[in-house]
């Protein structure tokens, strides 16, 4: 076991200890050896390091536990009640997808892929080269590096039909991840107190960003083929909304993709009412049975504000995304970015551009598509074979997620708590609905965990469901 692996195990366990409750039992050394494929000596060294830093404590003959730190006097934050304004956003702002599971858990809740699905060698080499680049220690342009902006513009231009004006480098803004970009768009294009149409269900992070921006959410039901264009028209007319946030390709959480006919119809509806579509193409590089069909490629009037991220396909450590917007909307978003984060690290932009322009990037994409297909089939088959009460409306055509409906009346939040207690971490579907959920769902990620453990995970979900039914 090399030095790098020891550091990785130490970092992983440190994160878990930080998120765990005081007094929680740490998995046994034997379990950690099996999980990480490490030697007993390496695991013992890591545990000694954690103990030496005061993070864990051992009880001979009993086990190792997260250290309980007893403060002499609890801090009093009561003064903040008067200093902070009233908030409509009570409760946690951290999604269940962001929680850190125990090291030996089966993690089906994550929004990210496992390392074997990332171009790790390309990323490491690109970061090393970027750190030596002449601009590594300089401030990058507010709109982003011109070469990277040109690459994103070309990606859309390459699928733009003849006769339509394709976006140019000037229309592209580089942002530090799509979440940051959505926040800017909601603030600068929609505005505080203004209505925003959103698909239901939809990405939990967009719901959170919109609410934090003071935007009023207007849900529109959607399915595997997209929303009903007539329903979109009625919602725009009824509310006066002038923007619609949507995921036409490989939607999170459903994995669905709008049909070409429905995409055209929705764009026509929006155009007739002088509104925007905010298109989130988060999984552009993660198609399985289909290619992404960006709506922005069929718009040359600035109706579509397009967001595409590289975080899920290049690396979570390379938080780089692009916004394509035209006209005054582009200038408003740029002004918001300048006041918020000013610019994105030139090192990260340079590394991202390095990866996506390597010949091996395309080959990696083909490999990932095959691996995602295998993982999807493994988890889907396990769910359908093991959990008779579960229903999956449509096999996802891209992305990472299986959207599983459970029997009416299932308390999915409680189910998630009980599954976690038995070593399986799932995401309750309540987070993906901007209003009351239409039905109980859980979202399962087939890209993050070892497929060999899928049957164990679905068996736990089945048993917890059965206990609830009793």
Coordinates of C-alpha atoms in Angstrom, one line a residue:
X1 CA 0.0 0.0 0.0
X2 CA 1.7 3.2 -1.1
X3 CA 1.9 6.6 0.6
X4 CA -0.8 8.1 -1.7
X5 CA -3.3 5.3 -0.7
X6 CA -2.6 5.8 3.0
X7 CA -3.3 9.5 2.6
X8 CA -6.5 8.8 0.7
X9 CA -7.8 6.4 3.4
X10 CA -6.8 8.9 6.1
X11 CA -8.7 11.7 4.3
X12 CA -11.7 9.5 3.7
X13 CA -12.0 8.5 7.3
X14 CA -11.3 12.0 8.5
X15 CA -14.3 13.3 6.5
X16 CA -16.5 10.5 7.8
X17 CA -15.5 11.2 11.5
X18 CA -16.2 14.9 11.0
X19 CA -19.8 14.1 9.7
X20 CA -20.5 11.3 12.2
X21 CA -22.3 11.8 15.6
X22 CA -20.0 11.9 18.6
X23 CA -19.8 8.4 20.1
X24 CA -20.5 6.7 16.8
X25 CA -18.8 3.3 16.3
X26 CA -16.0 3.3 13.8
X27 CA -15.9 0.2 11.5
X28 CA -13.5 -2.5 12.7
X29 CA -10.0 -2.7 11.3
X30 CA -11.0 -5.9 9.5
X31 CA -13.9 -4.2 7.8
X32 CA -11.7 -1.3 6.8
X33 CA -9.1 -3.7 5.4
X34 CA -11.8 -5.3 3.2
X35 CA -13.3 -2.0 2.1
X36 CA -10.1 -0.3 1.0
X37 CA -8.1 -3.4 -0.1
X38 CA -5.4 -2.2 2.3
X39 CA -3.0 -4.1 4.5
X40 CA -3.7 -4.4 8.3
X41 CA -0.5 -2.5 8.9
X42 CA -1.8 0.4 6.8
X43 CA -5.2 0.5 8.5
X44 CA -3.6 0.4 11.9
X45 CA -1.3 3.3 10.9
X46 CA -4.3 5.3 9.8
X47 CA -6.3 4.6 13.0
X48 CA -3.3 5.5 15.1
X49 CA -3.1 8.8 13.2
X50 CA -6.8 9.6 13.9
X51 CA -6.4 8.7 17.5
X52 CA -3.3 10.9 17.8
X53 CA -5.2 13.8 16.4
X54 CA -7.9 13.3 19.0
X55 CA -10.6 12.3 16.5
X56 CA -11.3 8.8 17.7
X57 CA -10.8 6.9 20.9
X58 CA -10.4 3.2 21.5
X59 CA -12.0 1.1 24.2
X60 CA -10.1 -2.1 24.6
X61 CA -12.4 -5.1 24.0
X62 CA -15.2 -2.9 22.9
X63 CA -14.2 -1.0 19.8
X64 CA -13.2 2.4 18.4
X65 CA -15.5 5.4 18.6
X66 CA -15.8 8.9 17.4
X67 CA -14.4 11.0 20.2
X68 CA -17.0 12.8 22.3
X69 CA -15.8 16.4 23.0
X70 CA -17.5 17.9 26.0
X71 CA -17.5 21.7 25.9
X72 CA -17.3 23.4 29.3
X73 CA -20.0 25.8 28.3
X74 CA -22.3 25.7 25.2
X75 CA -22.1 28.7 23.0
X76 CA -25.0 31.1 23.0
X77 CA -26.1 32.2 19.5
X78 CA -29.4 33.6 20.7
X79 CA -28.4 37.2 19.8
X80 CA -28.5 36.2 16.1
X81 CA -32.3 35.8 16.3
X82 CA -32.7 39.5 16.4
X83 CA -29.8 40.3 14.1
X84 CA -30.9 38.0 11.2
X85 CA -34.1 38.7 9.2
X86 CA -37.0 36.3 9.2
X87 CA -36.4 33.5 6.6
X88 CA -38.8 31.4 4.6
X89 CA -36.1 28.8 4.0
X90 CA -36.2 27.0 7.4
X91 CA -34.5 23.6 7.7
X92 CA -31.3 22.3 6.4
X93 CA -29.8 23.6 3.2
X94 CA -27.7 20.5 2.8
X95 CA -29.2 17.8 0.6
X96 CA -29.2 14.2 1.5
X97 CA -27.0 13.7 -1.6
X98 CA -24.2 15.7 0.1
X99 CA -24.0 13.7 3.3
X100 CA -20.9 11.7 4.1
X101 CA -21.8 8.0 4.6
X102 CA -19.9 5.5 6.8
X103 CA -16.9 4.0 5.1
X104 CA -18.5 0.6 4.8
X105 CA -21.9 1.8 3.6
X106 CA -23.4 1.2 0.2
X107 CA -23.8 4.7 -1.0
X108 CA -26.6 5.1 -3.6
X109 CA -27.4 8.7 -2.7
X110 CA -24.5 10.5 -4.2
X111 CA -24.8 12.9 -7.2
X112 CA -21.3 12.1 -8.4
X113 CA -19.6 9.1 -10.1
X114 CA -17.0 6.8 -8.8
X115 CA -13.4 7.4 -9.6
X116 CA -13.2 4.6 -12.2
X117 CA -15.7 6.6 -14.3
X118 CA -13.5 9.7 -14.4
X119 CA -10.5 10.4 -16.7
X120 CA -8.2 10.4 -13.6
X121 CA -4.9 10.2 -15.5
X122 CA -5.9 13.0 -17.9
X123 CA -7.0 15.2 -15.0
X124 CA -3.8 14.7 -13.0
X125 CA -1.6 15.4 -15.9
X126 CA -3.7 18.4 -16.9
X127 CA -3.5 19.9 -13.4
X128 CA 0.2 19.5 -13.3
X129 CA 0.7 21.2 -16.7
X130 CA -1.8 23.9 -15.7
X131 CA 0.1 24.7 -12.5
X132 CA 3.2 25.4 -14.7
X133 CA 1.4 27.5 -17.2
X134 CA 2.4 31.2 -17.6
X135 CA -1.0 32.4 -16.4
X136 CA -1.2 30.0 -13.4
X137 CA -0.7 32.8 -10.9
X138 CA -2.6 35.5 -12.7
X139 CA -6.2 36.7 -12.6
X140 CA -8.2 35.3 -15.5
X141 CA -10.7 37.5 -17.5
X142 CA -14.1 37.9 -15.8
X143 CA -15.9 36.1 -18.6
X144 CA -13.3 33.3 -18.7
X145 CA -10.4 32.2 -20.8
X146 CA -11.1 32.9 -24.5
X147 CA -9.9 29.4 -25.6
X148 CA -12.3 27.6 -23.2
X149 CA -15.2 29.9 -24.1
X150 CA -14.6 29.2 -27.8
X151 CA -14.6 25.4 -27.1
X152 CA -18.1 25.6 -25.5
X153 CA -19.4 27.8 -28.3
X154 CA -18.1 25.4 -30.9
X155 CA -19.8 22.4 -29.1
X156 CA -23.2 24.1 -29.6
X157 CA -22.3 25.4 -33.1
X158 CA -21.5 21.9 -34.2
X159 CA -25.1 20.8 -33.7
X160 CA -26.8 24.0 -34.8
X161 CA -29.0 23.5 -37.9
X162 CA -28.0 25.4 -41.0
X163 CA -29.6 28.8 -41.3
X164 CA -29.5 29.5 -37.5
X165 CA -27.0 31.8 -36.0
X166 CA -24.7 29.7 -33.7
X167 CA -23.4 31.2 -30.4
X168 CA -19.9 32.8 -30.5
X169 CA -17.2 33.0 -27.9
X170 CA -18.6 36.3 -26.7
X171 CA -21.8 34.6 -25.7
X172 CA -20.1 32.2 -23.3
X173 CA -19.3 33.0 -19.6
X174 CA -17.2 30.6 -17.6
X175 CA -18.5 30.0 -14.0
X176 CA -17.3 27.9 -11.1
X177 CA -19.8 25.1 -11.5
X178 CA -23.4 25.0 -12.8
X179 CA -24.8 25.6 -9.3
X180 CA -23.0 29.0 -9.1
X181 CA -24.2 29.7 -12.6
X182 CA -27.9 29.0 -11.8
X183 CA -27.8 31.2 -8.8
X184 CA -26.6 34.1 -11.0
X185 CA -29.2 33.5 -13.6
X186 CA -32.0 33.4 -11.1
X187 CA -30.9 36.6 -9.5
X188 CA -30.2 38.6 -12.6
X189 CA -32.7 37.3 -15.1
X190 CA -35.7 36.3 -13.0
X191 CA -35.4 38.5 -10.0
X192 CA -36.6 38.7 -6.4
X193 CA -40.3 38.1 -6.0
X194 CA -40.8 37.1 -9.6
X195 CA -42.3 33.7 -10.7
X196 CA -40.1 31.0 -12.3
X197 CA -41.6 27.9 -13.9
X198 CA -39.8 24.6 -13.0
X199 CA -40.4 21.0 -13.9
X200 CA -41.7 18.8 -11.1
X201 CA -39.7 16.8 -10.2
X202 CA -36.5 18.7 -10.9
X203 CA -32.9 19.2 -9.6
X204 CA -32.9 19.9 -5.9
X205 CA -30.0 22.4 -6.2
X206 CA -32.0 24.5 -8.7
X207 CA -34.9 24.6 -6.2
X208 CA -32.5 25.7 -3.4
X209 CA -30.8 28.3 -5.6
X210 CA -34.1 29.8 -6.7
X211 CA -35.5 30.0 -3.2
X212 CA -32.3 31.6 -1.9
X213 CA -32.6 34.2 -4.7
X214 CA -36.1 35.0 -3.6
X215 CA -37.7 33.6 -6.7
X216 CA -41.3 32.2 -6.6
X217 CA -41.4 28.7 -7.9
X218 CA -44.2 27.5 -10.1
X219 CA -44.3 23.7 -10.6
X220 CA -45.2 22.2 -13.9
X221 CA -45.6 18.4 -14.0
X222 CA -43.1 16.5 -16.2
X223 CA -42.6 13.0 -17.3
X224 CA -40.0 10.9 -19.1
X225 CA -40.8 12.7 -22.4
X226 CA -40.9 16.2 -20.9
X227 CA -43.7 18.5 -19.8
X228 CA -47.0 19.0 -21.6
X229 CA -46.5 22.2 -23.8
X230 CA -50.1 23.2 -23.1
X231 CA -49.5 23.0 -19.3
X232 CA -46.4 25.2 -19.8
X233 CA -48.5 27.7 -21.8
X234 CA -51.2 27.8 -19.1
X235 CA -48.7 28.3 -16.3
X236 CA -47.0 31.2 -18.2
X237 CA -50.3 32.9 -18.9
X238 CA -51.6 32.4 -15.3
X239 CA -48.6 33.6 -13.4
X240 CA -47.0 36.1 -15.8
X241 CA -43.7 34.2 -15.5
X242 CA -41.1 35.0 -18.1
X243 CA -38.7 32.1 -17.5
X244 CA -38.8 28.3 -17.4
X245 CA -36.0 26.3 -15.8
X246 CA -35.8 22.8 -17.4
X247 CA -33.6 19.8 -18.1
X248 CA -34.4 18.6 -21.6
X249 CA -31.6 16.0 -21.6
X250 CA -31.1 13.2 -19.0
X251 CA -33.0 15.0 -16.3
X252 CA -32.0 14.7 -12.6
X253 CA -33.7 12.8 -11.0
X254 CA -35.6 10.9 -13.7
X255 CA -33.0 10.4 -16.4
X256 CA -35.7 11.3 -19.0
X257 CA -35.1 13.2 -22.3
X258 CA -37.6 15.4 -24.0
X259 CA -38.7 14.2 -27.4
X260 CA -37.7 16.4 -30.3
X261 CA -41.4 17.2 -31.0
X262 CA -42.0 18.3 -27.4
X263 CA -38.8 20.4 -27.3
X264 CA -39.9 22.2 -30.4
X265 CA -43.4 22.8 -29.0
X266 CA -42.1 24.1 -25.6
X267 CA -39.7 26.5 -27.3
X268 CA -42.6 27.7 -29.5
X269 CA -44.7 28.3 -26.4
X270 CA -41.9 30.3 -24.7
X271 CA -41.2 32.3 -27.8
X272 CA -44.8 33.3 -28.3
X273 CA -44.9 34.7 -24.8
X274 CA -41.6 36.5 -24.8
X275 CA -40.0 34.3 -22.1
X276 CA -36.7 32.5 -21.5
X277 CA -35.9 28.9 -21.2
X278 CA -33.0 28.3 -18.7
X279 CA -31.6 25.0 -20.0
X280 CA -29.6 22.9 -17.6
X281 CA -27.5 20.4 -19.6
X282 CA -25.6 19.0 -16.6
X283 CA -25.2 15.5 -18.1
X284 CA -24.3 16.4 -21.6
X285 CA -21.4 14.0 -21.7
X286 CA -23.3 11.2 -19.8
X287 CA -25.7 9.9 -22.5
X288 CA -26.2 6.1 -22.5
X289 CA -28.9 5.3 -25.1
X290 CA -29.0 8.8 -26.7
X291 CA -27.0 11.9 -27.3
X292 CA -27.8 15.2 -25.7
X293 CA -29.9 17.4 -27.9
X294 CA -29.3 21.0 -26.6
X295 CA -32.4 23.2 -27.0
X296 CA -30.0 26.2 -27.3
X297 CA -28.9 24.9 -30.7
X298 CA -32.3 25.7 -32.1
X299 CA -32.4 29.3 -30.8
X300 CA -30.7 32.3 -32.2
X301 CA -32.7 35.0 -30.6
X302 CA -31.4 34.7 -27.0
X303 CA -34.5 32.8 -25.8
X304 CA -32.5 30.0 -24.3
X305 CA -30.0 30.6 -21.5
X306 CA -27.8 27.4 -21.5
X307 CA -25.8 25.9 -18.7
X308 CA -23.3 23.1 -19.2
X309 CA -21.0 21.7 -16.5
X310 CA -17.8 19.6 -16.7
X311 CA -17.9 18.7 -13.0
X312 CA -19.6 15.3 -13.4
X313 CA -17.7 14.2 -16.5
X314 CA -14.2 15.6 -15.9
X315 CA -13.9 15.7 -12.1
X316 CA -15.7 17.1 -9.1
X317 CA -12.4 18.8 -8.3
X318 CA -12.6 20.7 -11.5
X319 CA -15.6 22.9 -10.9
X320 CA -15.9 24.5 -14.3
X321 CA -19.1 25.2 -16.2
X322 CA -20.3 27.5 -19.0
X323 CA -23.3 29.8 -19.5
X324 CA -24.4 30.7 -23.0
X325 CA -26.5 33.8 -23.1
X326 CA -27.1 36.5 -25.6
X327 CA -28.0 40.2 -25.5
X328 CA -28.7 42.1 -22.3
X329 CA -29.3 38.9 -20.4
X330 CA -25.6 38.0 -21.0
X331 CA -24.5 41.3 -19.6
X332 CA -26.7 41.1 -16.5
X333 CA -25.4 37.6 -15.7
X334 CA -21.7 38.8 -16.2
X335 CA -22.3 41.7 -13.8
X336 CA -23.8 39.4 -11.2
X337 CA -20.8 37.1 -11.5
X338 CA -18.4 40.0 -11.2
X339 CA -20.0 41.0 -7.9
X340 CA -20.2 37.5 -6.6
X341 CA -17.0 35.6 -7.5
X342 CA -15.2 38.0 -9.9
X343 CA -13.5 35.2 -11.9
X344 CA -12.8 31.5 -12.1
X345 CA -9.3 30.2 -11.3
X346 CA -7.1 30.2 -14.5
X347 CA -5.5 26.9 -13.3
X348 CA -8.9 25.1 -13.2
X349 CA -9.9 26.5 -16.6
X350 CA -6.6 25.6 -18.2
X351 CA -6.8 22.1 -16.8
X352 CA -10.4 21.6 -18.0
X353 CA -9.5 22.8 -21.5
X354 CA -6.5 20.5 -21.5
X355 CA -8.6 17.4 -20.7
X356 CA -11.4 18.0 -23.1
X357 CA -9.1 18.7 -26.0
X358 CA -7.0 15.6 -25.6
X359 CA -7.6 12.8 -28.2
X360 CA -8.2 10.4 -25.2
X361 CA -11.2 12.4 -24.0
X362 CA -13.4 11.0 -26.8
X363 CA -12.3 7.4 -26.1
X364 CA -12.9 7.9 -22.4
X365 CA -16.5 9.1 -23.2
X366 CA -17.2 5.9 -25.1
X367 CA -15.8 3.8 -22.3
X368 CA -18.0 5.6 -19.7
X369 CA -21.1 5.2 -21.7
X370 CA -20.6 1.4 -21.8
X371 CA -19.9 1.3 -18.0
X372 CA -22.9 3.4 -17.2
X373 CA -25.1 1.1 -19.3
X374 CA -23.8 -1.9 -17.4
X375 CA -24.3 -0.3 -14.0
X376 CA -27.8 0.9 -14.9
X377 CA -28.9 -2.5 -16.0
X378 CA -27.4 -4.1 -12.9
X379 CA -29.2 -1.7 -10.5
X380 CA -32.5 -1.7 -12.5
X381 CA -32.5 -5.5 -12.6
X382 CA -31.8 -5.7 -8.9
X383 CA -34.6 -3.3 -8.0
X384 CA -37.2 -5.0 -10.2
X385 CA -36.2 -8.6 -9.1
X386 CA -35.8 -7.8 -5.4
X387 CA -38.4 -5.2 -4.6
X388 CA -41.8 -6.2 -5.9
X389 CA -43.4 -3.1 -4.6
X390 CA -41.1 -0.8 -6.5
X391 CA -41.9 0.7 -9.9
X392 CA -39.6 2.4 -12.5
X393 CA -41.7 4.2 -15.1
X394 CA -38.9 4.4 -17.7
X395 CA -35.3 3.2 -18.1
X396 CA -33.1 6.3 -17.8
X397 CA -31.4 7.2 -21.2
X398 CA -28.6 9.1 -19.6
X399 CA -27.1 10.4 -16.3
X400 CA -26.5 8.5 -13.1
X401 CA -29.9 8.0 -11.5
X402 CA -32.7 5.5 -11.2
X403 CA -36.0 7.2 -10.1
X404 CA -37.9 4.6 -8.1
X405 CA -41.6 4.9 -7.1
X406 CA -42.6 3.2 -3.9
X407 CA -46.1 2.3 -2.6
X408 CA -48.5 5.2 -1.8
X409 CA -48.2 6.1 1.9
X410 CA -44.5 5.2 2.2
X411 CA -42.6 7.7 4.4
X412 CA -39.5 8.0 2.2
X413 CA -37.7 10.2 4.7
X414 CA -38.1 7.7 7.5
X415 CA -37.2 4.8 5.1
X416 CA -34.0 6.6 4.2
X417 CA -33.1 6.9 7.9
X418 CA -33.8 3.2 8.5
X419 CA -31.8 2.1 5.5
X420 CA -28.9 4.3 6.5
X421 CA -28.9 2.6 9.9
X422 CA -28.5 -0.7 8.1
X423 CA -25.6 0.5 5.9
X424 CA -27.5 1.5 2.7
X425 CA -27.7 5.3 1.9
X426 CA -30.5 6.4 -0.4
X427 CA -31.9 9.8 -1.3
X428 CA -35.5 10.4 -0.4
X429 CA -37.4 11.9 -3.4
X430 CA -39.0 14.7 -1.5
X431 CA -36.0 17.0 -2.3
X432 CA -36.7 17.0 -6.0
X433 CA -40.3 18.4 -5.8
X434 CA -40.7 22.2 -5.5
X435 CA -44.1 21.6 -3.8
X436 CA -45.8 18.6 -2.2
X437 CA -44.5 15.3 -3.8
X438 CA -46.9 13.7 -6.3
X439 CA -45.9 10.3 -5.1
X440 CA -43.3 8.7 -2.8
X441 CA -40.0 8.1 -4.7
X442 CA -36.3 7.5 -3.9
X443 CA -33.4 8.3 -6.1
X444 CA -30.7 5.7 -6.5
X445 CA -27.3 6.5 -8.1
X446 CA -25.9 3.6 -10.1
X447 CA -22.6 5.3 -10.9
X448 CA -21.1 5.8 -7.4
X449 CA -21.1 2.4 -5.7
X450 CA -19.7 -1.1 -6.5
X451 CA -22.3 -2.9 -8.6
X452 CA -21.4 -6.1 -6.9
X453 CA -23.2 -4.7 -3.8
X454 CA -26.4 -3.7 -5.5
X455 CA -28.3 -6.9 -4.6
X456 CA -27.3 -6.3 -0.9
X457 CA -28.6 -2.8 -1.1
X458 CA -32.0 -3.6 -2.7
X459 CA -32.5 -6.4 -0.2
X460 CA -32.2 -3.9 2.7
X461 CA -34.6 -1.5 0.9
X462 CA -37.1 -4.4 0.5
X463 CA -36.8 -5.5 4.1
X464 CA -37.4 -1.9 5.4
X465 CA -40.4 -1.5 3.1
X466 CA -41.8 -4.7 4.3
X467 CA -41.4 -3.6 7.9
X468 CA -43.2 -0.4 7.1
X469 CA -46.1 -2.3 5.6
X470 CA -46.5 -4.4 8.7

